[in-house]
Short mmCIF file of N, CA and C in Angstrom, two decimals:
data_model
loop_
_atom_site.label_atom_id
_atom_site.label_comp_id
_atom_site.label_asym_id
_atom_site.label_seq_id
_atom_site.Cartn_x
_atom_site.Cartn_y
_atom_site.Cartn_z
N MET A 1 113.48 93.86 41.88
CA MET A 1 113.52 94.85 42.77
C MET A 1 112.59 96.02 42.25
N GLU A 2 112.64 96.29 40.95
CA GLU A 2 111.84 97.32 40.35
C GLU A 2 110.39 97.01 40.59
N ARG A 3 110.00 95.64 40.30
CA ARG A 3 108.62 95.41 40.49
C ARG A 3 108.11 95.56 41.91
N ARG A 4 108.98 95.40 42.90
CA ARG A 4 108.77 95.52 44.35
C ARG A 4 108.46 96.96 44.56
N SER A 5 109.27 97.96 44.04
CA SER A 5 108.99 99.30 44.27
C SER A 5 107.77 99.74 43.64
N ARG A 6 107.35 99.34 42.41
CA ARG A 6 106.09 99.51 41.77
C ARG A 6 104.88 99.20 42.65
N VAL A 7 104.99 97.90 43.23
CA VAL A 7 103.95 97.42 44.13
C VAL A 7 103.81 98.27 45.40
N MET A 8 104.91 98.57 45.97
CA MET A 8 104.95 99.43 47.12
C MET A 8 104.48 100.82 46.94
N HIS A 9 104.75 101.30 45.75
CA HIS A 9 104.23 102.70 45.39
C HIS A 9 102.80 102.55 45.27
N SER A 10 102.27 101.62 44.57
CA SER A 10 100.77 101.50 44.42
C SER A 10 100.09 101.42 45.67
N VAL A 11 100.60 100.52 46.68
CA VAL A 11 100.06 100.32 47.96
C VAL A 11 99.94 101.80 48.68
N MET A 12 101.11 102.48 48.72
CA MET A 12 101.18 103.62 49.42
C MET A 12 100.22 104.78 48.84
N ALA A 13 100.14 104.74 47.40
CA ALA A 13 99.15 105.67 46.73
C ALA A 13 97.74 105.27 47.18
N ALA A 14 97.47 104.03 47.24
CA ALA A 14 95.98 103.67 47.61
C ALA A 14 95.81 104.19 49.06
N ALA A 15 96.60 103.88 49.84
CA ALA A 15 96.51 104.17 51.25
C ALA A 15 96.26 105.74 51.55
N LEU A 16 96.93 106.51 50.81
CA LEU A 16 96.94 108.03 50.83
C LEU A 16 95.55 108.44 50.28
N ALA A 17 95.09 107.75 49.10
CA ALA A 17 93.78 108.03 48.51
C ALA A 17 92.71 107.66 49.32
N ALA A 18 92.82 106.63 50.25
CA ALA A 18 91.62 106.32 51.14
C ALA A 18 91.78 107.03 52.36
N GLY A 19 92.44 108.05 52.49
CA GLY A 19 92.47 108.84 53.76
C GLY A 19 93.82 108.68 54.52
N GLY A 20 94.61 107.68 54.28
CA GLY A 20 95.97 107.58 54.73
C GLY A 20 96.08 107.25 56.28
N VAL A 21 97.14 106.63 56.59
CA VAL A 21 97.43 106.14 57.80
C VAL A 21 97.87 107.43 58.69
N THR A 22 98.73 108.37 57.98
CA THR A 22 99.12 109.61 58.62
C THR A 22 98.05 110.54 59.24
N ALA A 23 97.13 110.70 58.41
CA ALA A 23 95.95 111.55 58.86
C ALA A 23 95.19 110.97 59.95
N ALA A 24 94.90 109.65 59.85
CA ALA A 24 94.21 108.98 61.02
C ALA A 24 95.04 109.14 62.37
N ALA A 25 96.28 108.98 62.18
CA ALA A 25 97.06 108.98 63.44
C ALA A 25 97.16 110.26 64.05
N THR A 26 97.05 111.19 63.43
CA THR A 26 97.43 112.62 63.96
C THR A 26 96.07 113.17 64.73
N VAL A 27 94.91 112.57 64.29
CA VAL A 27 93.77 113.18 65.02
C VAL A 27 93.66 113.02 66.34
N PRO A 28 93.84 111.75 66.99
CA PRO A 28 93.76 111.66 68.59
C PRO A 28 94.88 112.49 69.24
N ALA A 29 96.05 112.53 68.62
CA ALA A 29 97.07 113.35 69.31
C ALA A 29 96.76 114.77 69.42
N ALA A 30 96.06 115.31 68.45
CA ALA A 30 95.64 116.68 68.48
C ALA A 30 94.36 116.96 69.41
N ALA A 31 93.55 115.99 69.41
CA ALA A 31 92.26 116.18 70.20
C ALA A 31 92.57 116.27 71.67
N ALA A 32 93.57 115.45 72.15
CA ALA A 32 93.67 115.51 73.66
C ALA A 32 94.13 116.93 74.16
N PRO A 33 95.15 117.53 73.53
CA PRO A 33 95.67 118.72 74.01
C PRO A 33 94.49 119.88 73.97
N ALA A 34 93.74 119.74 72.70
CA ALA A 34 92.78 120.83 72.49
C ALA A 34 91.57 120.63 73.71
N ARG A 35 91.31 119.40 74.12
CA ARG A 35 90.35 119.29 75.16
C ARG A 35 90.84 119.76 76.51
N ALA A 36 92.08 119.49 76.80
CA ALA A 36 92.74 120.00 78.01
C ALA A 36 92.80 121.52 78.04
N GLN A 37 93.12 122.06 76.81
CA GLN A 37 93.26 123.60 76.77
C GLN A 37 91.99 124.27 76.89
N ALA A 38 90.78 123.55 76.46
CA ALA A 38 89.47 124.18 76.77
C ALA A 38 89.03 124.01 78.12
N CYS A 39 89.47 122.94 78.78
CA CYS A 39 89.37 122.94 80.23
C CYS A 39 89.98 124.01 80.92
N TYR A 40 91.35 124.22 80.71
CA TYR A 40 92.18 125.20 81.38
C TYR A 40 91.72 126.60 81.07
N ASP A 41 91.02 126.82 79.99
CA ASP A 41 90.54 128.09 79.64
C ASP A 41 89.46 128.44 80.52
N HIS A 42 88.90 127.58 81.20
CA HIS A 42 87.79 127.88 82.28
C HIS A 42 88.36 127.82 83.67
N SER A 43 89.50 127.96 83.94
CA SER A 43 90.15 127.78 85.34
C SER A 43 89.75 129.05 86.08
N VAL A 44 89.77 128.78 87.30
CA VAL A 44 89.51 129.95 88.29
C VAL A 44 90.61 129.85 89.49
N GLY A 45 90.86 131.11 89.77
CA GLY A 45 91.81 131.33 90.92
C GLY A 45 91.30 130.70 92.24
N TYR A 46 92.16 130.20 93.04
CA TYR A 46 91.76 129.75 94.21
C TYR A 46 92.82 130.18 95.38
N GLU A 47 92.37 130.33 96.60
CA GLU A 47 93.25 130.57 97.75
C GLU A 47 92.56 129.90 98.86
N THR A 48 93.35 129.12 99.57
CA THR A 48 92.76 128.21 100.75
C THR A 48 92.58 129.05 101.92
N VAL A 49 91.85 128.44 102.97
CA VAL A 49 91.58 128.91 104.30
C VAL A 49 91.92 127.80 105.21
N GLU A 50 92.38 128.06 106.45
CA GLU A 50 92.56 127.03 107.48
C GLU A 50 91.33 126.23 107.65
N TYR A 51 91.50 124.97 107.85
CA TYR A 51 90.35 123.97 108.04
C TYR A 51 90.97 122.80 109.10
N GLY A 52 90.96 123.17 110.18
CA GLY A 52 91.60 122.22 111.22
C GLY A 52 93.05 122.17 111.00
N GLU A 53 93.60 121.14 110.71
CA GLU A 53 95.06 120.87 110.45
C GLU A 53 95.34 121.12 109.06
N LEU A 54 94.30 121.12 108.08
CA LEU A 54 94.37 121.33 106.70
C LEU A 54 93.97 122.74 106.31
N HIS A 55 93.96 122.90 105.07
CA HIS A 55 93.44 124.09 104.46
C HIS A 55 92.58 123.51 103.21
N LYS A 56 91.39 124.48 103.09
CA LYS A 56 90.33 124.00 102.16
C LYS A 56 90.13 125.10 101.05
N TRP A 57 89.47 124.79 100.04
CA TRP A 57 88.95 125.64 99.03
C TRP A 57 87.56 124.79 98.41
N PRO A 58 86.57 125.45 98.27
CA PRO A 58 86.38 126.93 98.40
C PRO A 58 86.16 127.31 99.90
N ARG A 59 86.17 128.64 100.13
CA ARG A 59 86.32 129.01 101.66
C ARG A 59 84.87 128.71 102.16
N THR A 60 83.84 128.71 101.64
CA THR A 60 82.42 128.26 101.98
C THR A 60 81.76 127.53 100.93
N GLY A 61 80.94 126.60 101.48
CA GLY A 61 80.22 125.79 100.32
C GLY A 61 81.01 124.82 99.54
N TRP A 62 80.56 124.57 98.41
CA TRP A 62 81.30 123.51 97.46
C TRP A 62 81.43 124.12 96.07
N ALA A 63 82.42 123.75 95.39
CA ALA A 63 82.71 124.10 94.03
C ALA A 63 81.99 122.97 93.28
N THR A 64 81.70 123.34 91.95
CA THR A 64 80.71 122.40 91.04
C THR A 64 81.60 122.17 89.83
N THR A 65 81.68 120.92 89.32
CA THR A 65 82.34 120.62 88.03
C THR A 65 81.38 121.13 86.95
N SER A 66 82.22 121.52 85.79
CA SER A 66 81.53 122.02 84.60
C SER A 66 81.62 121.08 83.39
N PRO A 67 80.98 121.30 82.33
CA PRO A 67 80.89 120.49 81.23
C PRO A 67 82.26 120.70 80.45
N TYR A 68 83.20 121.51 80.82
CA TYR A 68 84.29 121.80 80.15
C TYR A 68 85.51 120.84 80.41
N CYS A 69 85.39 120.08 81.61
CA CYS A 69 86.43 119.23 81.92
C CYS A 69 86.02 117.92 82.47
N ALA A 70 86.64 116.77 82.28
CA ALA A 70 86.40 115.44 82.57
C ALA A 70 86.89 115.19 84.03
N ASP A 71 87.91 116.01 84.43
CA ASP A 71 88.65 115.83 85.54
C ASP A 71 88.78 117.17 86.52
N ILE A 72 89.18 117.02 87.76
CA ILE A 72 89.36 118.07 88.57
C ILE A 72 90.81 118.42 88.56
N ASN A 73 91.26 119.46 87.94
CA ASN A 73 92.63 119.75 87.77
C ASN A 73 93.08 120.96 88.77
N ILE A 74 94.31 120.94 89.15
CA ILE A 74 94.97 121.76 89.98
C ILE A 74 96.31 122.28 89.60
N LYS A 75 96.60 123.58 89.63
CA LYS A 75 97.82 124.25 89.44
C LYS A 75 98.39 125.05 90.51
N ALA A 76 98.98 124.54 91.41
CA ALA A 76 99.46 125.23 92.64
C ALA A 76 100.56 126.19 92.41
N ASN A 77 100.71 127.37 93.07
CA ASN A 77 101.82 128.11 92.97
C ASN A 77 103.10 127.56 93.68
N VAL A 78 102.88 126.87 94.74
CA VAL A 78 103.91 126.13 95.37
C VAL A 78 103.65 124.63 95.69
N MET A 79 104.70 123.85 95.89
CA MET A 79 104.16 122.43 96.04
C MET A 79 103.44 122.18 97.32
N THR A 80 102.36 121.46 97.10
CA THR A 80 101.52 120.99 98.27
C THR A 80 100.90 119.64 97.96
N ASP A 81 100.18 119.11 98.91
CA ASP A 81 99.45 117.99 98.59
C ASP A 81 97.91 118.28 98.57
N VAL A 82 97.13 117.68 97.78
CA VAL A 82 95.72 117.98 97.68
C VAL A 82 94.91 116.72 97.63
N LYS A 83 93.63 116.73 98.00
CA LYS A 83 92.65 115.52 97.81
C LYS A 83 91.45 116.28 97.58
N VAL A 84 90.63 115.57 96.85
CA VAL A 84 89.15 116.00 96.52
C VAL A 84 88.20 115.18 97.50
N CYS A 85 87.25 116.04 98.07
CA CYS A 85 86.23 115.35 98.75
C CYS A 85 84.85 115.61 97.97
N PHE A 86 83.99 114.66 97.91
CA PHE A 86 82.71 114.80 97.23
C PHE A 86 81.48 114.93 98.09
N ARG A 87 80.72 115.87 97.94
CA ARG A 87 79.47 116.30 98.69
C ARG A 87 78.53 115.14 98.76
N ALA A 88 78.27 114.49 97.49
CA ALA A 88 77.13 113.43 97.52
C ALA A 88 77.58 112.13 98.37
N THR A 89 79.01 111.91 98.45
CA THR A 89 79.13 110.66 99.14
C THR A 89 79.87 110.80 100.47
N GLY A 90 80.35 112.12 100.61
CA GLY A 90 80.97 112.45 101.82
C GLY A 90 82.35 111.85 101.99
N LYS A 91 82.93 111.37 100.85
CA LYS A 91 84.23 110.60 100.83
C LYS A 91 85.31 111.51 100.05
N CYS A 92 86.47 111.29 100.49
CA CYS A 92 87.53 111.88 99.77
C CYS A 92 88.52 110.82 99.11
N ASN A 93 89.24 111.44 98.08
CA ASN A 93 90.14 110.49 97.45
C ASN A 93 91.58 110.72 98.27
N GLY A 94 92.57 109.94 97.99
CA GLY A 94 93.84 110.21 98.67
C GLY A 94 94.51 111.33 98.17
N PHE A 95 95.56 111.98 99.02
CA PHE A 95 96.30 112.92 98.67
C PHE A 95 97.17 112.71 97.47
N LYS A 96 97.31 113.74 96.57
CA LYS A 96 98.14 113.66 95.54
C LYS A 96 99.04 114.96 95.55
N THR A 97 100.41 114.83 95.13
CA THR A 97 101.27 115.89 95.07
C THR A 97 101.04 116.87 93.97
N ALA A 98 100.77 118.14 94.32
CA ALA A 98 100.84 119.20 93.27
C ALA A 98 102.08 120.02 93.30
N TYR A 99 102.79 119.75 92.27
CA TYR A 99 104.03 120.41 92.09
C TYR A 99 103.83 121.96 91.67
N ALA A 100 104.74 122.81 92.09
CA ALA A 100 104.63 124.24 91.67
C ALA A 100 104.58 124.47 90.30
N ARG A 101 103.45 125.20 89.92
CA ARG A 101 103.19 125.70 88.60
C ARG A 101 103.00 124.65 87.46
N SER A 102 102.56 123.51 87.95
CA SER A 102 102.40 122.37 86.96
C SER A 102 100.88 121.87 87.24
N TRP A 103 100.24 121.58 86.02
CA TRP A 103 98.85 121.02 86.16
C TRP A 103 98.85 119.53 86.71
N ILE A 104 98.00 119.12 87.55
CA ILE A 104 97.77 117.74 87.94
C ILE A 104 96.29 117.37 87.99
N GLU A 105 95.97 116.08 87.90
CA GLU A 105 94.54 115.75 87.96
C GLU A 105 94.44 115.27 89.24
N ALA A 106 93.60 115.98 90.15
CA ALA A 106 93.43 115.66 91.40
C ALA A 106 92.35 114.44 91.61
N ALA A 107 91.38 114.64 90.65
CA ALA A 107 90.39 113.45 90.47
C ALA A 107 90.03 113.36 88.98
N THR A 108 89.81 112.16 88.52
CA THR A 108 89.55 111.92 87.23
C THR A 108 88.19 111.37 86.89
N ASN A 109 87.71 111.46 85.74
CA ASN A 109 86.39 110.97 85.28
C ASN A 109 85.26 111.36 86.27
N VAL A 110 85.10 112.63 86.52
CA VAL A 110 84.20 113.21 87.43
C VAL A 110 82.99 113.75 86.50
N LEU A 111 81.75 113.42 86.90
CA LEU A 111 80.62 113.93 86.26
C LEU A 111 80.32 115.30 86.39
N ASP A 112 79.72 115.85 85.23
CA ASP A 112 79.51 117.35 85.23
C ASP A 112 78.27 117.46 86.31
N GLY A 113 78.53 118.75 87.02
CA GLY A 113 77.54 119.07 88.08
C GLY A 113 77.87 118.48 89.43
N THR A 114 78.95 117.83 89.69
CA THR A 114 79.36 117.22 90.82
C THR A 114 79.98 118.26 91.88
N GLN A 115 79.41 118.29 92.89
CA GLN A 115 79.87 119.30 93.98
C GLN A 115 81.06 118.64 94.78
N TYR A 116 82.12 119.47 94.95
CA TYR A 116 83.33 119.03 95.58
C TYR A 116 83.99 120.10 96.43
N ARG A 117 84.97 119.65 97.23
CA ARG A 117 85.83 120.49 97.93
C ARG A 117 87.28 120.10 97.80
N LEU A 118 88.25 120.86 97.84
CA LEU A 118 89.63 120.59 97.85
C LEU A 118 90.23 120.70 99.27
N LEU A 119 90.92 119.78 99.75
CA LEU A 119 91.60 119.80 100.88
C LEU A 119 93.08 119.85 100.66
N PHE A 120 93.92 120.62 101.38
CA PHE A 120 95.46 120.82 100.95
C PHE A 120 96.15 120.57 102.40
N SER A 121 97.37 120.05 102.17
CA SER A 121 98.15 119.89 103.40
C SER A 121 98.72 121.13 103.89
N SER A 122 98.72 122.16 103.26
CA SER A 122 99.27 123.42 103.71
C SER A 122 98.59 124.62 102.90
N TYR A 123 98.71 125.83 103.26
CA TYR A 123 98.29 126.93 102.63
C TYR A 123 98.59 126.83 101.08
N SER A 124 97.68 127.12 100.23
CA SER A 124 97.84 127.10 98.79
C SER A 124 97.07 128.15 98.08
N ALA A 125 97.66 128.57 96.92
CA ALA A 125 96.89 129.37 95.98
C ALA A 125 97.30 128.97 94.60
N GLY A 126 96.41 129.20 93.62
CA GLY A 126 96.87 128.81 92.31
C GLY A 126 95.46 128.86 91.44
N LEU A 127 95.34 127.78 90.57
CA LEU A 127 94.26 127.70 89.64
C LEU A 127 93.62 126.32 89.86
N ALA A 128 92.27 126.34 89.77
CA ALA A 128 91.52 125.03 89.68
C ALA A 128 90.66 125.06 88.52
N SER A 129 90.45 123.90 87.80
CA SER A 129 89.68 123.81 86.58
C SER A 129 89.14 122.40 86.74
N ALA A 130 87.72 122.49 86.61
CA ALA A 130 86.84 121.35 86.71
C ALA A 130 85.71 121.24 85.83
#
């Protein structure tokens, strides 16, 4: 039993000296929230206008994605449904529910510089980050 403890102690010491399992495991977990926070730091306020039976943002023209986010994120003040429409293709994704005061990804893996518009099922105001 004592020999086993010495071997295990030596293995753990070698692992820690080589960089350790613990240090490597914590890096990805810390990186994801930091990237999301950088994205949210560049959010803008939005308020929709009527657009037929739906509501849209921006009021005129198109919004453009930035290098700060890989996704188009929405934080609505009240629950609503939202979908993203892309200028280049003229297509929209399906509606996603945006719960009050919670961030959602309305579209994922969107290229920097992509022009888009948000369509909502009802009036909405809140934050957008893309």
